[in-house]
Short mmCIF file of C-alpha atoms and ligand atoms in Angstrom, two decimals:
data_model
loop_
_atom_site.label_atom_id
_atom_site.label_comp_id
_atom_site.label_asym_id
_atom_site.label_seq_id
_atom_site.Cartn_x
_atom_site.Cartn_y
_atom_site.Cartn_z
CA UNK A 1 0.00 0.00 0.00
CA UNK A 2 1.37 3.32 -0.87
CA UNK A 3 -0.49 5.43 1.73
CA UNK A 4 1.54 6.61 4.86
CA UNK A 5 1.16 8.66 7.64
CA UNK A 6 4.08 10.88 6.79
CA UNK A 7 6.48 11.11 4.18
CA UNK A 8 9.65 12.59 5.10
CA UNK A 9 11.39 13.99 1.81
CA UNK A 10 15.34 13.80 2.21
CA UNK A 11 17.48 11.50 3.40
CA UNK A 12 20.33 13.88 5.00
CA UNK A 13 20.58 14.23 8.56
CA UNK A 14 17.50 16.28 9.55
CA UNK A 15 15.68 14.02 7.33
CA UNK A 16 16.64 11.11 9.08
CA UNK A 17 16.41 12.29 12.08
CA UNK A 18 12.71 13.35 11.43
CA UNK A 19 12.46 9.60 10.06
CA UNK A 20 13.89 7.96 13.69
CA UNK A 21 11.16 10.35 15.82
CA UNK A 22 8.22 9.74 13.76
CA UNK A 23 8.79 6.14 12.96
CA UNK A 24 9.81 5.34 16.53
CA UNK A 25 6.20 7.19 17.63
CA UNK A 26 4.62 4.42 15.41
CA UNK A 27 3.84 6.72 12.47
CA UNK A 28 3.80 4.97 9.50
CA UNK A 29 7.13 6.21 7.43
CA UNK A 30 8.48 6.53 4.00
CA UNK A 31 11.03 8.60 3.58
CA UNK A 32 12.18 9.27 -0.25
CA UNK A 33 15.54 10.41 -0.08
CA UNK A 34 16.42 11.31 -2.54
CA UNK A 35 19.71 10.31 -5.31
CA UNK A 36 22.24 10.25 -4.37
CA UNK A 37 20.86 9.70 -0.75
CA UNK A 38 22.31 11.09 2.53
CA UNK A 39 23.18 15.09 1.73
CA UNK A 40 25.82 17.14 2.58
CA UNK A 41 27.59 14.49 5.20
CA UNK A 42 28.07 12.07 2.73
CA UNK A 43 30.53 14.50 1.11
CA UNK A 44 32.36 15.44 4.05
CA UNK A 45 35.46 13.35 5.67
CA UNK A 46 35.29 13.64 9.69
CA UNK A 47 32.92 15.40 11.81
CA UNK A 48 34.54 16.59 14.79
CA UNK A 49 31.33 18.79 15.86
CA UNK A 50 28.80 15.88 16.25
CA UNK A 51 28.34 15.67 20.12
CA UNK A 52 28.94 12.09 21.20
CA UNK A 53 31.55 11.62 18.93
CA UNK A 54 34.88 12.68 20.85
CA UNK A 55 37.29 11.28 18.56
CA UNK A 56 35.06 12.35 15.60
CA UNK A 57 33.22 10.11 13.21
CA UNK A 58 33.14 10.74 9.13
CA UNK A 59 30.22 12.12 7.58
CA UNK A 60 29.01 8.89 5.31
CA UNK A 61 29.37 6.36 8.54
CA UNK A 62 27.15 8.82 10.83
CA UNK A 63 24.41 9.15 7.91
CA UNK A 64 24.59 5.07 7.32
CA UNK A 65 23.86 4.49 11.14
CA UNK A 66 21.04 7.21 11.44
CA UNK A 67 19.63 5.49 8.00
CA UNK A 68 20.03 1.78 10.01
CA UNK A 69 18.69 3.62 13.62
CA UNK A 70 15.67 4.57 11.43
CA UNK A 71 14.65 1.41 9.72
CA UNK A 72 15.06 -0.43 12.76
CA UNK A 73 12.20 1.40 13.86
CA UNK A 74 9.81 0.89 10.56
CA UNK A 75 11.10 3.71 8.35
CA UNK A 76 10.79 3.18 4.64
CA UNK A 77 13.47 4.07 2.34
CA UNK A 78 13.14 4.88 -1.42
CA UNK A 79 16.46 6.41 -2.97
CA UNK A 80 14.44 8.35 -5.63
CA UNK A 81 14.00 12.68 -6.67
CA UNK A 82 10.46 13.54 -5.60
CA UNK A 83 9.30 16.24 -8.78
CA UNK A 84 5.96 16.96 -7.47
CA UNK A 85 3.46 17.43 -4.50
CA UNK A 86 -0.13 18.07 -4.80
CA UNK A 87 -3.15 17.82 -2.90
CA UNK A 88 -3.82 18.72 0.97
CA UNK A 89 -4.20 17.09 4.72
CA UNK A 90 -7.83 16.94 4.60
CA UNK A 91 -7.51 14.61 1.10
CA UNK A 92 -4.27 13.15 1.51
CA UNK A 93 -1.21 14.94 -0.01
CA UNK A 94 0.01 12.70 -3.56
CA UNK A 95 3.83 12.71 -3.62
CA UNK A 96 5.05 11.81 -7.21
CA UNK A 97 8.96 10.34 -7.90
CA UNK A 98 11.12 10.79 -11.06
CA UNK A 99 10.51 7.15 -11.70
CA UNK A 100 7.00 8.02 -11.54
CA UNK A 101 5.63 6.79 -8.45
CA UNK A 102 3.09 7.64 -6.13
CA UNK A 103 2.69 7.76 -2.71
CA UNK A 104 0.42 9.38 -0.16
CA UNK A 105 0.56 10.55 3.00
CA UNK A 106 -1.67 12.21 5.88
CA UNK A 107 1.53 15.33 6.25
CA UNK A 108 4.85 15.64 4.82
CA UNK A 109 8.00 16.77 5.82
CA UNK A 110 10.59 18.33 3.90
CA UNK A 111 14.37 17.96 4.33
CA UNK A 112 15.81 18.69 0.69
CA UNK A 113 18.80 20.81 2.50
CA UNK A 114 20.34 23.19 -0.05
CA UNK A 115 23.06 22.53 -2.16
CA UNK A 116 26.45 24.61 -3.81
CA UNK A 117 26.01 28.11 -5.96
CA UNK A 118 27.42 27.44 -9.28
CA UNK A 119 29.30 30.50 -10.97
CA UNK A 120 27.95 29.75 -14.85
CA UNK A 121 31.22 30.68 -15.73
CA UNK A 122 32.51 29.04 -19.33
CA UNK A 123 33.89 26.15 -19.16
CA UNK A 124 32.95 25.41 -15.57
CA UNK A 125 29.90 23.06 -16.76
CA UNK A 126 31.69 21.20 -19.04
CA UNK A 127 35.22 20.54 -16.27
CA UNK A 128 33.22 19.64 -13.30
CA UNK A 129 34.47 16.85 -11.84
CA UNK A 130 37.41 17.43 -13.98
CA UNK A 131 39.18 20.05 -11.89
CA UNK A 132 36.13 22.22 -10.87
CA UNK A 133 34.72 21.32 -7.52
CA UNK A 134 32.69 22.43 -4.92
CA UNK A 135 33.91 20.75 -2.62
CA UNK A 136 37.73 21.02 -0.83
CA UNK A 137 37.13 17.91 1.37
CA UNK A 138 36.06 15.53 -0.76
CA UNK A 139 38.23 16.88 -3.73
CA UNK A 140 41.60 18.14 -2.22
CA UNK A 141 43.29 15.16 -2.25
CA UNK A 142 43.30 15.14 -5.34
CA UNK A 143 45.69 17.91 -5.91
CA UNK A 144 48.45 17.49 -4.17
CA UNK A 145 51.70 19.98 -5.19
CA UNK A 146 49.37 21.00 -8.06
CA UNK A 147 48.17 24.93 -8.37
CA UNK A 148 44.66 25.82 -7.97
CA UNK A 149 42.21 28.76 -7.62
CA UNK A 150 39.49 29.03 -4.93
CA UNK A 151 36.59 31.45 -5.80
CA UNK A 152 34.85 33.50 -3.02
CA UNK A 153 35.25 35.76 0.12
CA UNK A 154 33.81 34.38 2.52
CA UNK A 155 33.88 31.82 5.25
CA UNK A 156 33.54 28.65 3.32
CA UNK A 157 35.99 30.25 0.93
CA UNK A 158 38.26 30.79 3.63
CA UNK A 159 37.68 27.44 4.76
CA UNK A 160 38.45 25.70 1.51
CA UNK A 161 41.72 27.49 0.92
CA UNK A 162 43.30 26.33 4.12
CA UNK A 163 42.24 23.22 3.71
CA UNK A 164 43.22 22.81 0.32
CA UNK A 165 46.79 24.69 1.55
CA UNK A 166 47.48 21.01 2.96
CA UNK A 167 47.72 19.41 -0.38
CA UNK A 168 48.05 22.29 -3.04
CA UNK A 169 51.75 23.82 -3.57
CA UNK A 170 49.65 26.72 -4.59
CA UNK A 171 46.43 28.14 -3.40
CA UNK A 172 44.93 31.30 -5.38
CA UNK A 173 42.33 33.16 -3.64
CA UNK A 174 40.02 35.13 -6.31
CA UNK A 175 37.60 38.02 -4.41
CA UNK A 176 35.42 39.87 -6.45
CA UNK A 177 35.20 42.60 -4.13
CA UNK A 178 37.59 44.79 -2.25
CA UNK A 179 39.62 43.15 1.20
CA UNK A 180 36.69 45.52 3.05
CA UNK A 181 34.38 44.08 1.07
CA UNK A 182 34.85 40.49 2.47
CA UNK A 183 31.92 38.85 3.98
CA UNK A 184 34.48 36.46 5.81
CA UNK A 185 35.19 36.94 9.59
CA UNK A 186 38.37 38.73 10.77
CA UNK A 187 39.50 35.72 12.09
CA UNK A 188 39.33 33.50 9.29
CA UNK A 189 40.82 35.82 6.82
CA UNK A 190 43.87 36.33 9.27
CA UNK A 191 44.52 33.08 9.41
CA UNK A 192 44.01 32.24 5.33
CA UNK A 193 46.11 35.80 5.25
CA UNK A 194 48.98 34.34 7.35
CA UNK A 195 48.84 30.51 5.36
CA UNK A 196 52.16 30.80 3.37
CA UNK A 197 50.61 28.73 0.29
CA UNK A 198 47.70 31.15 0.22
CA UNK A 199 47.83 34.58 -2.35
CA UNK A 200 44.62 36.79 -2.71
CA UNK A 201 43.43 38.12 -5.58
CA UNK A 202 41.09 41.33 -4.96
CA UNK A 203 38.71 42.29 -7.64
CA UNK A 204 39.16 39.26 -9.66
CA UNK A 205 36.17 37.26 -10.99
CA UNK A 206 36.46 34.30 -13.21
CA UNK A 207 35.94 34.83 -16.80
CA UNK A 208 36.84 31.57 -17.92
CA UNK A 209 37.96 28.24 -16.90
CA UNK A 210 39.66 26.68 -19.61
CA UNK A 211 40.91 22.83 -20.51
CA UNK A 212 40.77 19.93 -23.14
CA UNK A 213 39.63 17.46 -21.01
CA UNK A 214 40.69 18.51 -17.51
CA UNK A 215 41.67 22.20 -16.07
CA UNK A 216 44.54 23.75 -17.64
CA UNK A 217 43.67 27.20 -16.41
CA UNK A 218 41.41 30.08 -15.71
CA UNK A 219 41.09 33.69 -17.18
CA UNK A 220 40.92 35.88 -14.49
CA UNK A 221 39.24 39.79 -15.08
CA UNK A 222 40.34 42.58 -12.80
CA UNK A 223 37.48 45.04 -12.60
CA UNK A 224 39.67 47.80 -11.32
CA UNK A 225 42.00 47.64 -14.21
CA UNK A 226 39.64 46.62 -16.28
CA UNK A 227 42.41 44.07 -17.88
CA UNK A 228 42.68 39.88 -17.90
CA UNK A 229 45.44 37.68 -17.45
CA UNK A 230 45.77 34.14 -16.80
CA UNK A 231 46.46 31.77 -14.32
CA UNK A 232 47.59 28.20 -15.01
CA UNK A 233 45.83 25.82 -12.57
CA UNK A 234 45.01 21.92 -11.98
CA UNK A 235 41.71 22.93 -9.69
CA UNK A 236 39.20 25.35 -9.55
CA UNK A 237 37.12 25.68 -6.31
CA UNK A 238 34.21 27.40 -6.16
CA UNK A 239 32.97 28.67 -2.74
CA UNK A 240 30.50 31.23 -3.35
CA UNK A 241 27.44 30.01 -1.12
CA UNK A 242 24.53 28.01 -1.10
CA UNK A 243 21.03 27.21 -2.20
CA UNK A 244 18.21 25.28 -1.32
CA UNK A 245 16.83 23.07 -2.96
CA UNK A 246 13.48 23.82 -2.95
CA UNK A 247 12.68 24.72 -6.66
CA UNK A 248 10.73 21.47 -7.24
CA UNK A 249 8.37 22.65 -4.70
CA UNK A 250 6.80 25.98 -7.25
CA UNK A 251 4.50 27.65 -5.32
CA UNK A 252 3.50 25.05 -2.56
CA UNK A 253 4.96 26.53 0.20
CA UNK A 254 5.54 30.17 1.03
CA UNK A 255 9.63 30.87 0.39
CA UNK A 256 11.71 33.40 0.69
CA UNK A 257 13.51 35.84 -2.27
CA UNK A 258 16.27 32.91 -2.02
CA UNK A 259 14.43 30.37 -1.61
CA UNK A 260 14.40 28.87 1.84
CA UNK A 261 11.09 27.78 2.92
CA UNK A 262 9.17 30.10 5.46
CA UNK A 263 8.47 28.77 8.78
CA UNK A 264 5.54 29.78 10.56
CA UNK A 265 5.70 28.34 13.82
CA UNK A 266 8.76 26.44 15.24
CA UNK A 267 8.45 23.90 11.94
CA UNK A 268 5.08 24.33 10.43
CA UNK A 269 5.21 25.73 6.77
CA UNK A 270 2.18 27.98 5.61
CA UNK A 271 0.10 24.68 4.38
CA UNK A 272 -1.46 22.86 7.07
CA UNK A 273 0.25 19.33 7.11
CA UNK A 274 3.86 20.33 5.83
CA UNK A 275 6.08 20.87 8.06
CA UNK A 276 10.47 21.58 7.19
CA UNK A 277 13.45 21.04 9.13
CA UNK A 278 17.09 21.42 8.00
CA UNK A 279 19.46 23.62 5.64
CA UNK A 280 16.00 24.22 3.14
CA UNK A 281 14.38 26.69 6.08
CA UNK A 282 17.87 27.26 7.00
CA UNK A 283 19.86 30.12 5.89
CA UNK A 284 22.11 30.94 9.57
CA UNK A 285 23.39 27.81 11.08
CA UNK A 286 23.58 25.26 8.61
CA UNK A 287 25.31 22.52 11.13
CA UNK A 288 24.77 18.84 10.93
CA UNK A 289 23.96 19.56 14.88
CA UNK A 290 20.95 21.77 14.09
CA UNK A 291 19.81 20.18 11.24
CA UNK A 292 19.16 17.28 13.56
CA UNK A 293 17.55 19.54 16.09
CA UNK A 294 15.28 20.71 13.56
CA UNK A 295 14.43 17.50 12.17
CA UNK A 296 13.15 16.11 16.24
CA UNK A 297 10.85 19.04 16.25
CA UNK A 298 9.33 18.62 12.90
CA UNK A 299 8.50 15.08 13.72
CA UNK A 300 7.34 16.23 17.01
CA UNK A 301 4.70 19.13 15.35
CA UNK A 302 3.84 16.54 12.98
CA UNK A 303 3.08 13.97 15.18
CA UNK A 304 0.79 16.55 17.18
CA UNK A 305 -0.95 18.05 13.98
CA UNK A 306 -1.90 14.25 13.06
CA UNK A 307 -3.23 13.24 16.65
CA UNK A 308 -5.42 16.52 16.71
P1 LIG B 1 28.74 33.91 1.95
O1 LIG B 1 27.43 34.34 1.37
O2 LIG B 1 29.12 34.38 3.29
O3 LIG B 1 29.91 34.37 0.94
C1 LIG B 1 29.83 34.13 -0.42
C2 LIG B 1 31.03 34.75 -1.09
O4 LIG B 1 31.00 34.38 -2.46
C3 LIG B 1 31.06 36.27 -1.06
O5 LIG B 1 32.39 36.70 -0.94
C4 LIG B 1 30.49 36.66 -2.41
O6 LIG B 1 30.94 37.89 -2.89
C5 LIG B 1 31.07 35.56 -3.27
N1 LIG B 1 30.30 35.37 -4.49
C6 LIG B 1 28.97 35.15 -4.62
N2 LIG B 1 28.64 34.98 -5.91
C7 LIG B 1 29.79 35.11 -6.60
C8 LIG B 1 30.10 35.05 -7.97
N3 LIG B 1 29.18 34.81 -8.91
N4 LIG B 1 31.38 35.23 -8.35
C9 LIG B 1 32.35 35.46 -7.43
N5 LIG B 1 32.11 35.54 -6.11
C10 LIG B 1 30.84 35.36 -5.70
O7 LIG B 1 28.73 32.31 1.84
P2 LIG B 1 29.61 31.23 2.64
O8 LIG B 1 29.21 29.92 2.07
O9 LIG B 1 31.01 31.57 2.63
O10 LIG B 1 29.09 31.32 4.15
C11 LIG B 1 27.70 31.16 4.45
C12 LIG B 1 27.49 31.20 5.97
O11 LIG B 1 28.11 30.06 6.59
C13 LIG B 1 28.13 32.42 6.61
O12 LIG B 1 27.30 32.86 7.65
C14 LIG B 1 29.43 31.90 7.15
O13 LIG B 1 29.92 32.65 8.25
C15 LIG B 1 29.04 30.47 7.57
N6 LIG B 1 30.24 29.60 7.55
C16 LIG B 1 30.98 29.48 8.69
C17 LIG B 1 32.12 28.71 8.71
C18 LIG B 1 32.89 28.61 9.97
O14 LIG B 1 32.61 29.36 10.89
N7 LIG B 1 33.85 27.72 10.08
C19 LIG B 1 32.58 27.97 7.52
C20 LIG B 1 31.75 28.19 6.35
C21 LIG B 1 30.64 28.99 6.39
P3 LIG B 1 30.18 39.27 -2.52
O15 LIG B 1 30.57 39.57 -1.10
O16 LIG B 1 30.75 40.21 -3.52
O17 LIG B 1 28.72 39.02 -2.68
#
């Protein structure tokens, strides 16, 4: 039978976590989580932040034993894109998969998290995963004692150039802005500042990245001089923000200009039944920590909303 009591969409960690509280409360679960399955984590290497993990744990393992805490209380997984939504609480919202199924559900909760900017540079389409990345940890390694450029000013730019800094001979810092223009904190462009392998390049934007069939180098503009030159690099990081990943949703729930799904109260979106945890209503904190958090209280409303 494909009707549930909720359908939790995303299977990161505030979808999972929304998973293990509502299936453990003996509402019937399925959570579609998308493909690939398991967000942001399964990117990362080890996540020193998670409390009750002193020595750390990496990012996939903690994702593949909140998936296994969740189905050992009755949640369903499908690894599958959800493209639509329709319907309401009162008769039964229809959630419809790129492989065309159909499921419904008494409420829903979304937990589609948000996912890198891209810079629609040339060139930068055609080399990812050929030298462009967005994505120092799961990527650096990759370029050890070779040159590359990291785009972006602030803190996950400043982030990805010291971490690159451990494998890179060279790491190229391109800010389209002035220094004072930086959204980085003080502290973490003092330390990038003070990294020996790290050069900043102030009013420089990407014009092109450029390569056969991996990155042989970018074109760099300087809007101050108005001129271009060129620098020859392996890698090109790009670190210019995020966004959520809520367009599939149109106009079902209220958003914001940038998409992140208004909350209303605590988790509840503004339709009755839908509630959101995680990185999609979350533009400030963005932690694997909070995410969690999130995801316990939007099982928790939901379970409420259902028994009223
Ligand atoms: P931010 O929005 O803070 O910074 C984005 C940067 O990318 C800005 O410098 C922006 O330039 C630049 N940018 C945007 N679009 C382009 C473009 N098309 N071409 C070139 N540059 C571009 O995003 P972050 O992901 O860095 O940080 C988001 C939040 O997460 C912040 O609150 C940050 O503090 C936090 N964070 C904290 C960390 C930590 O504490 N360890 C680590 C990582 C993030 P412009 O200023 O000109 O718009």
């Amino acid at each position: 039978m494909n009707l549930y009591d909720v359908i939790v969409i995303g299977g990161g960690v505030s979808g999972l976590t929304a998973s293990i509280y509502t299936s453990r409360s003996f509402l019937k679960t399925l959570n579609i989580a998308g493909f690939p399955a398991g967000g942001q984590l399964t990117w990362t290497t080890e996540v020193e932040n998670f409390p009750g993990f002193p020595e750390g744990v990496m990012g996939p393992e903690l994702i593949e034993r909140m998936r296994k805490q969740s189905e050992k209380f009755g949640t369903v997984f499908l690894d599958e894109n959800v493209t639509e939504i329709s319907g309401s609480y009162e008769s039964g919202f229809n959630v419809k998969t790129e492989g065309s199924q159909v499921f419904t559900a008494k409420s829903i909760i979304i937990a589609v998290g948000s996912s890198p900017k891209k810079l629609n540079a040339p060139g930068e389409e055609k080399l990812s995963a050929r030298g462009v990345s967005y994505c120092a940890v799961c990527d650096g390694a990759f370029f050890k004692q070779k040159e590359v450029v990291v785009v972006g000013g602030g803190d996950s730019a400043m982030e990805e150039a010291n971490y690159l800094s451990k494998y890179a001979s060279h790491v190229h810092v391109l800010v389209r802005g002035t220094k004072d223009q930086m959204k980085a904190s003080a502290i973490m462009i003092d330390k990038t500042e003070k990294n020996p392998k790290v050069k900043f390049y102030y009013n420089s934007q990407i014009k092109e990245i450029v390569g056969e069939k991996t990155v042989e180098k970018v074109i760099i503009t300087n809007s101050q001089t108005n001129s271009d030159s060129e620098l020859l690099v392996d890698g090109v990081f790009i670190a210019i923000g995020w966004k959520p990943n809520t367009d599939f949703l149109g106009n079902l729930v209220e958003k914001d200009a940038l998409g992140y799904i208004k909350i209303n109260n605590q988790t509840y979106t503004s339709v009755p039944g839908i509630f959101v945890c995680g990185d999609s209503a979350d533009a400030r904190y963005r932690q694997a920590i909070t995410a969690a958090g999130t995801g316990a209280m939007s099982a928790i409303d939901c379970e409420r909303f259902l028994s009223h």
